[in-house]
Short mmCIF file of C-alpha atoms and ligand atoms in Angstrom, two decimals:
data_model
loop_
_atom_site.label_atom_id
_atom_site.label_comp_id
_atom_site.label_asym_id
_atom_site.label_seq_id
_atom_site.Cartn_x
_atom_site.Cartn_y
_atom_site.Cartn_z
CA MET Q 1 74.58 26.77 -49.16
CA MET Q 2 72.33 25.96 -52.55
CA ALA Q 3 73.29 26.69 -55.09
CA ALA Q 4 71.56 29.22 -57.25
CA SER Q 5 69.98 26.37 -59.70
CA GLN Q 6 68.06 25.89 -56.66
CA LEU Q 7 66.48 29.56 -55.28
CA LYS Q 8 63.27 30.30 -53.99
CA PRO Q 9 59.69 29.41 -55.50
CA LYS Q 10 57.90 32.83 -56.67
CA GLY Q 11 56.27 35.86 -54.00
CA ASP Q 12 56.78 38.32 -52.21
CA ILE Q 13 57.61 40.18 -49.02
CA SER Q 14 54.81 38.91 -47.31
CA SER Q 15 55.93 34.62 -47.65
CA VAL Q 16 57.63 35.75 -44.49
CA PHE Q 17 55.24 37.44 -42.47
CA SER Q 18 51.84 34.42 -40.82
CA HIS Q 19 49.64 38.48 -40.98
CA LEU Q 20 50.64 38.60 -44.01
CA GLY Q 21 49.53 35.12 -45.53
CA GLY Q 22 52.64 33.31 -44.54
CA LYS Q 23 52.67 29.00 -44.34
CA GLU Q 24 52.58 27.66 -40.45
CA THR Q 25 53.67 25.45 -39.18
CA VAL Q 26 53.38 23.17 -35.91
CA LEU Q 27 56.67 22.41 -33.58
CA ASP Q 28 58.13 19.18 -34.21
CA PRO Q 29 58.20 17.39 -30.08
CA SER Q 30 61.99 17.96 -30.63
CA PHE Q 31 61.70 21.93 -29.64
CA LEU Q 32 59.97 20.82 -25.61
CA SER Q 33 63.53 18.97 -25.58
CA LEU Q 34 64.86 21.63 -26.63
CA LYS Q 35 63.48 23.82 -23.57
CA LYS Q 36 65.32 21.31 -20.93
CA GLU Q 37 68.83 21.57 -23.36
CA ILE Q 38 69.00 25.59 -22.30
CA VAL Q 39 66.96 25.33 -19.56
CA PRO Q 40 68.63 21.92 -17.47
CA GLU Q 41 68.83 22.04 -13.88
CA ALA Q 42 65.31 23.13 -10.97
CA GLU Q 43 68.23 25.94 -10.29
CA ASP Q 44 69.16 27.32 -13.99
CA GLN Q 45 65.01 27.65 -13.38
CA VAL Q 46 64.90 29.83 -10.49
CA LYS Q 47 67.75 31.93 -12.35
CA ILE Q 48 65.92 32.72 -15.40
CA ASP Q 49 62.05 33.20 -13.44
CA GLU Q 50 64.01 35.33 -11.40
CA ALA Q 51 66.24 37.16 -14.42
CA TYR Q 52 62.91 37.86 -16.07
CA GLN Q 53 61.41 39.89 -12.77
CA ARG Q 54 64.46 41.65 -12.89
CA LEU Q 55 63.64 42.57 -16.87
CA LEU Q 56 60.33 43.09 -16.46
CA GLN Q 57 60.78 46.32 -13.57
CA SER Q 58 63.68 47.12 -16.25
CA PHE Q 59 60.49 48.33 -18.94
CA GLU Q 60 58.77 49.82 -16.76
CA LYS Q 61 61.39 51.63 -15.80
CA GLU Q 62 62.32 52.51 -18.77
CA ALA Q 63 59.09 53.02 -20.37
CA ALA Q 64 58.29 56.28 -18.98
CA GLU Q 65 61.91 58.64 -20.66
CA ILE Q 66 60.63 56.74 -23.87
CA LYS Q 67 56.57 57.46 -23.49
CA GLU Q 68 58.00 60.61 -22.72
CA LYS Q 69 60.83 61.70 -25.24
CA GLY Q 70 58.36 59.74 -28.38
CA SER Q 71 61.05 59.82 -31.32
CA ALA Q 72 62.93 62.04 -30.23
CA ILE Q 73 64.73 58.97 -28.08
CA VAL Q 74 66.26 57.13 -31.99
CA PRO Q 75 69.28 59.14 -32.45
CA GLN Q 76 70.86 61.44 -34.50
CA VAL Q 77 73.76 62.93 -36.15
CA THR Q 78 74.39 63.36 -39.87
CA PHE Q 79 76.71 61.91 -42.27
CA ALA Q 80 79.21 65.16 -41.51
CA GLU Q 81 78.97 64.82 -37.98
CA ILE Q 82 80.88 61.16 -38.99
CA GLU Q 83 83.21 62.72 -41.30
CA ALA Q 84 85.21 64.77 -38.88
CA ASN Q 85 84.85 62.09 -36.19
CA GLN Q 86 87.94 59.73 -38.72
CA GLY Q 87 84.36 57.81 -40.01
CA GLN Q 88 83.53 56.99 -36.47
CA PHE Q 89 80.18 58.45 -34.42
CA PRO Q 90 80.57 60.89 -32.00
CA ALA Q 91 81.31 58.80 -28.46
CA HIS Q 92 77.87 59.53 -26.71
CA ILE Q 93 75.98 58.48 -30.77
CA ALA Q 94 77.72 55.73 -29.85
CA ASP Q 95 76.64 54.31 -26.66
CA GLU Q 96 72.72 55.97 -27.86
CA ILE Q 97 73.13 53.06 -30.19
CA ARG Q 98 74.27 50.57 -27.72
CA LYS Q 99 71.07 51.55 -26.13
CA ARG Q 100 68.77 52.22 -28.76
CA GLY Q 101 69.84 50.10 -30.53
CA CYS Q 102 69.05 52.58 -34.27
CA VAL Q 103 70.08 55.09 -35.17
CA VAL Q 104 68.72 58.70 -37.91
CA ILE Q 105 72.84 59.98 -39.83
CA ARG Q 106 70.29 63.14 -41.96
CA ASN Q 107 72.20 63.27 -45.43
CA VAL Q 108 74.27 60.05 -46.69
CA VAL Q 109 73.73 61.43 -50.00
CA PRO Q 110 72.70 64.69 -51.05
CA GLU Q 111 69.01 65.56 -51.76
CA GLN Q 112 69.42 64.81 -55.04
CA GLU Q 113 70.89 62.12 -55.80
CA ALA Q 114 67.71 60.95 -53.58
CA ARG Q 115 65.61 62.21 -56.36
CA ASP Q 116 67.56 60.75 -58.99
CA TYR Q 117 66.91 57.56 -57.69
CA LYS Q 118 63.59 57.55 -56.91
CA ASP Q 119 62.82 58.87 -60.24
CA GLN Q 120 65.26 56.31 -62.16
CA VAL Q 121 63.57 53.79 -60.24
CA GLN Q 122 60.10 54.78 -60.72
CA GLU Q 123 60.85 55.66 -64.52
CA TYR Q 124 62.50 51.51 -64.96
CA ILE Q 125 58.59 50.45 -63.51
CA ASN Q 126 57.58 52.43 -66.10
CA ASN Q 127 58.80 50.43 -68.88
CA HIS Q 128 57.70 47.46 -67.26
CA ARG Q 129 54.72 47.43 -66.44
CA GLY Q 130 52.43 44.52 -65.36
CA GLN Q 131 56.46 42.93 -65.79
CA ILE Q 132 57.31 42.91 -61.45
CA VAL Q 133 56.04 41.27 -59.46
CA GLY Q 134 54.88 43.36 -55.96
CA PHE Q 135 52.79 43.10 -52.55
CA PRO Q 136 49.53 43.32 -52.67
CA ALA Q 137 49.29 41.93 -55.12
CA ASN Q 138 46.25 44.89 -57.10
CA ASP Q 139 48.83 48.19 -56.08
CA PRO Q 140 52.48 47.45 -55.70
CA GLN Q 141 54.09 49.15 -52.31
CA VAL Q 142 57.01 46.33 -52.13
CA TRP Q 143 58.76 45.67 -55.45
CA GLU Q 144 60.75 42.95 -55.93
CA ILE Q 145 62.66 44.62 -57.20
CA TYR Q 146 66.48 44.39 -56.88
CA TRP Q 147 68.59 45.25 -60.40
CA SER Q 148 67.21 49.38 -61.06
CA GLN Q 149 70.52 51.53 -61.49
CA SER Q 150 69.62 53.48 -58.46
CA GLN Q 151 69.89 50.81 -56.31
CA LEU Q 152 72.96 49.46 -57.42
CA ALA Q 153 74.41 53.28 -57.39
CA ALA Q 154 72.56 53.19 -53.70
CA ARG Q 155 74.29 50.38 -52.31
CA SER Q 156 77.57 50.92 -53.02
CA HIS Q 157 77.26 54.84 -52.80
CA PRO Q 158 80.46 56.35 -51.08
CA ASN Q 159 78.98 57.74 -48.34
CA PHE Q 160 76.20 54.68 -47.56
CA ASN Q 161 80.07 53.14 -47.05
CA THR Q 162 81.07 54.76 -44.71
CA ALA Q 163 77.63 54.98 -43.16
CA THR Q 164 77.46 51.55 -42.33
CA LEU Q 165 81.49 50.72 -41.46
CA ALA Q 166 80.61 53.95 -38.93
CA LEU Q 167 78.61 50.58 -38.14
CA ASN Q 168 80.62 48.48 -38.16
CA LYS Q 169 83.39 49.80 -35.76
CA ILE Q 170 80.38 50.35 -32.44
CA TRP Q 171 80.29 46.14 -33.20
CA HIS Q 172 83.90 43.95 -32.64
CA ALA Q 173 84.66 40.21 -31.94
CA SER Q 174 87.39 38.52 -30.56
CA ASP Q 175 90.86 39.00 -32.09
CA SER Q 176 90.93 34.60 -33.64
CA ALA Q 177 86.81 35.76 -34.91
CA ALA Q 178 86.58 35.02 -38.50
CA ILE Q 179 85.64 38.57 -39.96
CA ASP Q 180 86.10 41.68 -40.41
CA LEU Q 181 84.20 44.52 -39.44
CA SER Q 182 86.36 47.16 -41.98
CA LYS Q 183 84.66 46.18 -44.75
CA ASN Q 184 80.97 45.45 -46.05
CA LEU Q 185 79.36 43.73 -48.90
CA GLY Q 186 76.82 44.86 -50.63
CA TYR Q 187 73.77 42.59 -50.21
CA CYS Q 188 71.02 42.85 -52.79
CA ASP Q 189 66.71 43.95 -51.03
CA ARG Q 190 64.24 45.75 -52.58
CA LEU Q 191 62.74 49.20 -52.49
CA ARG Q 192 59.54 50.14 -51.51
CA ILE Q 193 57.27 53.48 -52.94
CA ARG Q 194 54.71 53.33 -50.33
CA LYS Q 195 51.23 55.07 -51.60
CA PRO Q 196 49.71 58.34 -49.35
CA GLN Q 197 47.34 56.42 -47.16
CA ASN Q 198 47.85 53.62 -48.02
CA LYS Q 199 47.39 50.55 -45.69
CA SER Q 200 47.77 47.72 -47.42
CA PHE Q 201 51.47 47.93 -46.58
CA ALA Q 202 52.30 47.45 -42.46
CA LEU Q 203 54.01 44.51 -40.79
CA GLN Q 204 52.99 43.73 -37.70
CA GLU Q 205 56.08 43.79 -34.39
CA HIS Q 206 58.59 41.10 -35.57
CA ILE Q 207 62.79 40.40 -35.69
CA ASP Q 208 64.25 38.64 -38.93
CA SER Q 209 67.48 37.08 -39.21
CA GLY Q 210 65.23 33.93 -37.72
CA SER Q 211 63.25 33.23 -35.24
CA VAL Q 212 63.45 28.84 -33.94
CA GLU Q 213 66.95 29.56 -34.77
CA ARG Q 214 68.58 31.88 -32.17
CA TRP Q 215 66.93 29.03 -29.70
CA LEU Q 216 68.02 25.48 -31.49
CA ASP Q 217 71.65 26.55 -33.28
CA PRO Q 218 73.92 25.81 -31.10
CA GLU Q 219 75.98 29.17 -32.67
CA TYR Q 220 73.20 31.23 -33.17
CA ARG Q 221 72.67 30.32 -29.11
CA LYS Q 222 76.47 31.58 -27.66
CA CYS Q 223 75.64 34.79 -29.16
CA TYR Q 224 73.12 34.84 -26.04
CA THR Q 225 74.30 32.83 -24.03
CA GLU Q 226 73.71 35.67 -20.76
CA ILE Q 227 70.72 35.88 -21.33
CA PHE Q 228 69.48 32.00 -21.51
CA ASN Q 229 72.23 31.76 -18.05
CA GLY Q 230 69.53 34.26 -17.23
CA ASN Q 231 71.81 37.68 -16.45
CA TRP Q 232 70.58 39.52 -19.70
CA GLU Q 233 72.06 43.09 -17.98
CA ASN Q 234 75.34 41.64 -18.79
CA HIS Q 235 74.59 41.20 -22.36
CA ASP Q 236 76.65 42.02 -25.27
CA PRO Q 237 74.09 42.94 -28.36
CA PHE Q 238 77.74 44.88 -29.95
CA ASP Q 239 79.61 40.87 -29.56
CA ALA Q 240 79.95 39.60 -33.48
CA THR Q 241 82.37 36.73 -31.90
CA HIS Q 242 79.67 34.35 -32.87
CA ARG Q 243 76.75 36.01 -35.76
CA VAL Q 244 80.11 35.10 -37.67
CA GLU Q 245 79.26 31.45 -38.07
CA ALA Q 246 75.55 31.33 -36.20
CA ARG Q 247 72.78 29.83 -38.94
CA MET Q 248 69.49 32.01 -38.91
CA ASP Q 249 68.05 29.89 -41.67
CA TYR Q 250 67.03 26.34 -40.97
CA TYR Q 251 64.88 26.11 -43.53
CA ASN Q 252 65.62 28.27 -46.63
CA SER Q 253 61.72 30.15 -46.11
CA PRO Q 254 61.61 32.39 -49.18
CA GLY Q 255 61.92 35.55 -46.15
CA GLY Q 256 65.36 34.50 -44.48
CA CYS Q 257 68.72 35.88 -44.84
CA SER Q 258 70.92 34.10 -45.19
CA VAL Q 259 73.81 36.22 -44.50
CA PHE Q 260 75.01 38.20 -41.30
CA ARG Q 261 73.88 41.79 -41.34
CA ASN Q 262 74.99 43.65 -38.00
CA PHE Q 263 72.26 46.24 -39.18
CA GLN Q 264 69.35 46.90 -41.37
CA GLY Q 265 68.90 49.91 -43.18
CA TRP Q 266 66.90 51.95 -46.13
CA LEU Q 267 67.85 54.99 -47.71
CA ALA Q 268 65.34 57.52 -48.29
CA MET Q 269 63.68 58.63 -51.71
CA ALA Q 270 61.21 61.19 -50.25
CA GLU Q 271 59.71 63.20 -46.78
CA ILE Q 272 59.22 60.48 -44.18
CA LYS Q 273 57.33 62.32 -41.37
CA THR Q 274 56.82 59.82 -38.53
CA GLY Q 275 53.23 59.31 -38.94
CA GLY Q 276 53.65 58.95 -43.05
CA GLY Q 277 53.99 55.08 -43.10
CA THR Q 278 57.64 55.01 -41.58
CA LEU Q 279 59.44 51.73 -38.89
CA ARG Q 280 59.48 52.13 -35.88
CA VAL Q 281 61.01 50.39 -33.32
CA CYS Q 282 61.10 48.92 -30.01
CA PRO Q 283 64.57 51.36 -28.28
CA LEU Q 284 64.91 49.08 -25.62
CA LEU Q 285 67.35 46.54 -27.61
CA LYS Q 286 69.19 44.32 -24.67
CA GLN Q 287 65.92 44.30 -23.89
CA SER Q 288 63.38 43.37 -25.63
CA THR Q 289 65.86 40.85 -27.54
CA ALA Q 290 65.93 39.14 -23.84
CA TYR Q 291 62.38 39.38 -23.41
CA PHE Q 292 61.58 37.28 -26.62
CA LEU Q 293 63.96 34.65 -25.96
CA MET Q 294 63.49 34.15 -22.25
CA LYS Q 295 59.82 34.45 -22.14
CA PRO Q 296 59.47 30.60 -23.31
CA LEU Q 297 61.43 29.60 -20.85
CA ILE Q 298 60.48 30.12 -17.53
CA LYS Q 299 58.46 28.44 -15.46
CA GLU Q 300 55.04 29.37 -17.10
CA TYR Q 301 55.88 27.91 -20.43
CA ILE Q 302 58.86 25.76 -20.06
CA ASP Q 303 56.90 22.03 -20.20
CA LYS Q 304 54.69 24.12 -23.50
CA ASN Q 305 55.58 23.51 -26.86
CA ASP Q 306 55.65 26.29 -26.91
CA TYR Q 307 57.58 30.01 -28.56
CA ILE Q 308 55.58 32.41 -28.57
CA GLY Q 309 55.64 34.04 -31.61
CA ALA Q 310 58.41 31.78 -33.24
CA LEU Q 311 57.79 29.52 -35.35
CA PRO Q 312 59.64 27.08 -38.88
CA GLY Q 313 60.21 29.89 -42.01
CA LEU Q 314 59.07 32.78 -40.30
CA CYS Q 315 60.82 35.80 -38.77
CA GLN Q 316 59.08 35.75 -34.64
CA GLY Q 317 56.66 38.14 -34.82
CA ILE Q 318 56.22 39.65 -31.70
CA GLY Q 319 52.10 39.87 -29.51
CA LYS Q 320 50.66 42.31 -27.60
CA THR Q 321 48.81 40.04 -25.83
CA ASP Q 322 52.99 38.19 -25.35
CA TYR Q 323 54.49 41.58 -25.16
CA PRO Q 324 52.48 44.19 -24.36
CA GLN Q 325 55.53 45.65 -22.62
CA ILE Q 326 57.27 45.91 -25.86
CA ILE Q 327 54.38 46.90 -27.70
CA ASP Q 328 54.10 50.03 -25.32
CA THR Q 329 57.52 50.96 -26.21
CA MET Q 330 57.52 51.36 -29.98
CA VAL Q 331 58.38 54.23 -31.29
CA SER Q 332 58.54 55.30 -34.34
CA MET Q 333 61.24 56.97 -36.84
CA PRO Q 334 61.44 61.50 -36.47
CA ASP Q 335 61.36 63.07 -40.28
CA VAL Q 336 64.12 61.53 -41.86
CA GLY Q 337 64.33 63.46 -45.79
CA TYR Q 338 65.76 62.80 -48.99
CA GLY Q 339 68.56 60.78 -48.66
CA ASP Q 340 69.00 60.65 -45.10
CA ALA Q 341 69.14 56.56 -43.79
CA VAL Q 342 67.33 55.13 -41.54
CA PHE Q 343 69.43 51.33 -38.77
CA TRP Q 344 68.67 49.25 -37.18
CA HIS Q 345 69.86 46.06 -35.27
CA CYS Q 346 69.35 42.67 -36.34
CA ASP Q 347 67.85 41.53 -32.91
CA GLN Q 348 65.93 44.79 -33.09
CA VAL Q 349 62.31 44.41 -32.89
CA HIS Q 350 60.69 46.72 -34.97
CA ALA Q 351 57.13 47.27 -37.38
CA VAL Q 352 56.05 48.94 -40.60
CA GLU Q 353 53.73 51.62 -39.38
CA PRO Q 354 49.99 50.68 -39.96
CA LYS Q 355 49.17 53.57 -42.36
CA ASN Q 356 50.57 56.05 -44.61
CA ASP Q 357 48.44 59.20 -42.71
CA SER Q 358 50.87 61.47 -45.28
CA GLN Q 359 50.29 63.69 -48.24
CA VAL Q 360 53.17 62.42 -50.04
CA ASP Q 361 54.75 58.72 -50.47
CA SER Q 362 56.74 56.84 -48.26
CA SER Q 363 59.80 55.77 -50.25
CA VAL Q 364 63.19 53.63 -49.81
CA LEU Q 365 65.83 51.07 -50.61
CA TYR Q 366 66.31 48.87 -48.02
CA ILE Q 367 69.95 48.43 -47.70
CA PRO Q 368 71.73 46.81 -44.65
CA SER Q 369 75.16 46.66 -43.45
CA VAL Q 370 77.24 43.75 -44.71
CA PRO Q 371 80.35 43.07 -42.92
CA LEU Q 372 83.23 40.45 -44.71
CA CYS Q 373 82.93 37.07 -42.77
CA ARG Q 374 82.74 33.42 -44.85
CA ILE Q 375 78.40 33.51 -44.78
CA ASN Q 376 77.75 36.26 -46.08
CA SER Q 377 81.28 36.09 -49.28
CA GLU Q 378 78.96 32.35 -50.04
CA TYR Q 379 76.06 34.49 -50.53
CA ILE Q 380 77.98 36.86 -52.85
CA LEU Q 381 79.63 34.58 -54.55
CA ILE Q 382 75.41 33.49 -55.96
CA GLN Q 383 74.04 36.31 -55.42
CA ARG Q 384 76.56 37.49 -57.84
CA GLU Q 385 75.52 34.74 -60.27
CA ALA Q 386 71.39 35.82 -59.90
CA PHE Q 387 73.06 39.29 -61.08
CA GLU Q 388 75.08 38.36 -63.79
CA LYS Q 389 72.28 36.23 -65.20
CA GLY Q 390 69.45 39.30 -64.32
CA LEU Q 391 68.22 36.29 -62.15
CA THR Q 392 65.84 37.37 -57.84
CA PRO Q 393 68.74 36.98 -55.80
CA PRO Q 394 68.91 33.18 -53.80
CA ASP Q 395 66.80 35.25 -50.35
CA PHE Q 396 64.24 36.61 -52.61
CA PRO Q 397 61.12 34.55 -53.77
CA GLY Q 398 62.63 33.79 -57.36
CA ASN Q 399 60.02 35.95 -59.44
CA HIS Q 400 62.96 36.68 -61.71
CA CYS Q 401 60.99 39.53 -62.98
CA GLU Q 402 64.10 41.28 -64.81
CA GLU Q 403 66.33 38.67 -66.35
CA ARG Q 404 64.85 39.91 -69.34
CA PHE Q 405 64.82 43.65 -68.78
CA GLU Q 406 67.66 45.80 -70.93
CA ASP Q 407 67.41 48.81 -68.46
CA ARG Q 408 68.31 46.89 -65.91
CA ALA Q 409 72.61 47.07 -64.20
CA LYS Q 410 74.77 44.83 -65.61
CA PRO Q 411 78.29 44.06 -65.15
CA SER Q 412 79.70 45.29 -67.90
CA THR Q 413 77.66 49.05 -66.22
CA ILE Q 414 78.35 49.93 -62.92
CA ASN Q 415 81.62 51.03 -61.12
CA LYS Q 416 84.02 49.99 -59.91
CA MET Q 417 83.26 49.92 -56.30
CA GLU Q 418 79.91 49.11 -57.42
CA LYS Q 419 81.65 46.39 -58.49
CA LEU Q 420 83.56 45.59 -55.86
CA ASN Q 421 80.92 45.46 -53.72
CA MET Q 422 78.46 42.93 -55.62
CA GLY Q 423 82.05 40.64 -55.35
CA MET Q 424 82.96 41.46 -58.68
CA THR Q 425 86.34 42.31 -57.16
CA THR Q 426 89.60 41.80 -53.58
CA PHE Q 427 90.04 43.71 -51.45
CA PRO Q 428 93.39 44.88 -51.79
CA SER Q 429 95.99 43.15 -48.77
CA LEU Q 430 95.25 43.20 -45.79
CA PRO Q 431 97.71 46.20 -43.23
CA THR Q 432 100.43 44.27 -41.12
CA ASP Q 433 98.49 45.17 -37.76
CA ALA Q 434 94.98 43.36 -38.92
CA THR Q 435 94.20 40.36 -36.26
CA SER Q 436 93.88 36.81 -37.62
CA GLY Q 437 90.87 36.99 -37.76
CA GLN Q 438 90.66 39.55 -40.49
CA LYS Q 439 92.84 38.36 -41.96
CA LYS Q 440 90.62 34.94 -42.49
CA ALA Q 441 88.20 36.80 -43.35
CA LEU Q 442 89.90 37.45 -45.96
CA GLU Q 443 91.51 34.88 -46.91
CA ASN Q 444 87.96 33.28 -47.20
CA HIS Q 445 86.86 35.87 -49.49
CA ASN Q 446 89.54 35.53 -52.25
CA LYS Q 447 89.65 31.72 -52.45
CA ILE Q 448 84.95 31.92 -52.07
CA LEU Q 449 85.26 34.56 -54.80
CA GLY Q 450 87.89 33.14 -57.36
CA PHE Q 451 90.66 35.79 -56.60
CA ALA Q 452 92.95 32.93 -54.31
FE1 FE2 G 501 62.09 43.23 -40.65
#
């Protein structure tokens, strides 16, 4: 773990995407031997090649329904339904999320509150014209802002917390894995106010949380054991057991995420219709994961030092030439309104529509779901220090635009929930039936943050 004094270089959201100008590097020869380590024997190669064929068939079979339903394939639920079901998704929605990897939750935050969030953010930006970095530089749509009052409030909104805890309940871990899925922490990300007709903030298909690391890191690789053994059908994307200690960023990359966020997410601060510059995903979570992880290992690629879209320090890119079935099954989010939230699994292929083809802005606060576990607590520690000083959070380009802004959120201005979310206070002790892993996670958290 780096200290807050070793924060990342300046930049913007483009630094992690090769198609936006992020630096590409070549793979050193050790990556070729890594392939042989994962697929050591001829019989392992046969299993991978056969599994790959079954995978292509599965894509073909599933594609028809996706084509027919389009955006309606994305599971949708109201926040009220989660509340009425003791903070859990109704069973049929949970099953759909497991298959599709994503969900739209309606009315997480009341409409007026979401409108107020945007007004406050706009005012914050206006107060500091010329002092905030954004992408693209000449007409920012994604702002390097982390400490506006709205962001702090949204991240620890009680409903948002309930929604992300419901998402955690879709996951599971072994009793001894040091994670507590009944608790979440705040990960401070930036925001987007994408103007009508904007074309510059188009993100091509990709997956975050590292690229080559999924093969390279022994613990990260264990999350995908069934895929690498040629049994992708048995892969469980919601088993957190080995995610807890997986190392997702070997290269201190400018846009690399060093926490385990089981779902990425955003909260809408606008009416964002399909076509209005919204998120796109491949709604076949298991199949798409198996596809990009297996393809570099099939017979055709096993002797090539090429991980097809995975390069050190950048996110995993998914191109049309190499992964046509993924690109062809991408769908946009259905229409959402102020206060609706969208979440997608950490292994999910996603993109942003090339154009905001609407008359209104496409504005969101990026907020993921971040359960309690050691790597997350360690990050919260340095993030807390950054917050206290008004610096950019440690995972993001070190612009530190907000350091001297008097109107940013500060430790003295935040409420009880926000303090807990930011690691400034700790959680009450655990119930007696807590697992050994839950106990360990809280013990670690208290020790790391200085509460023990
Ligand atoms: Fe992304």
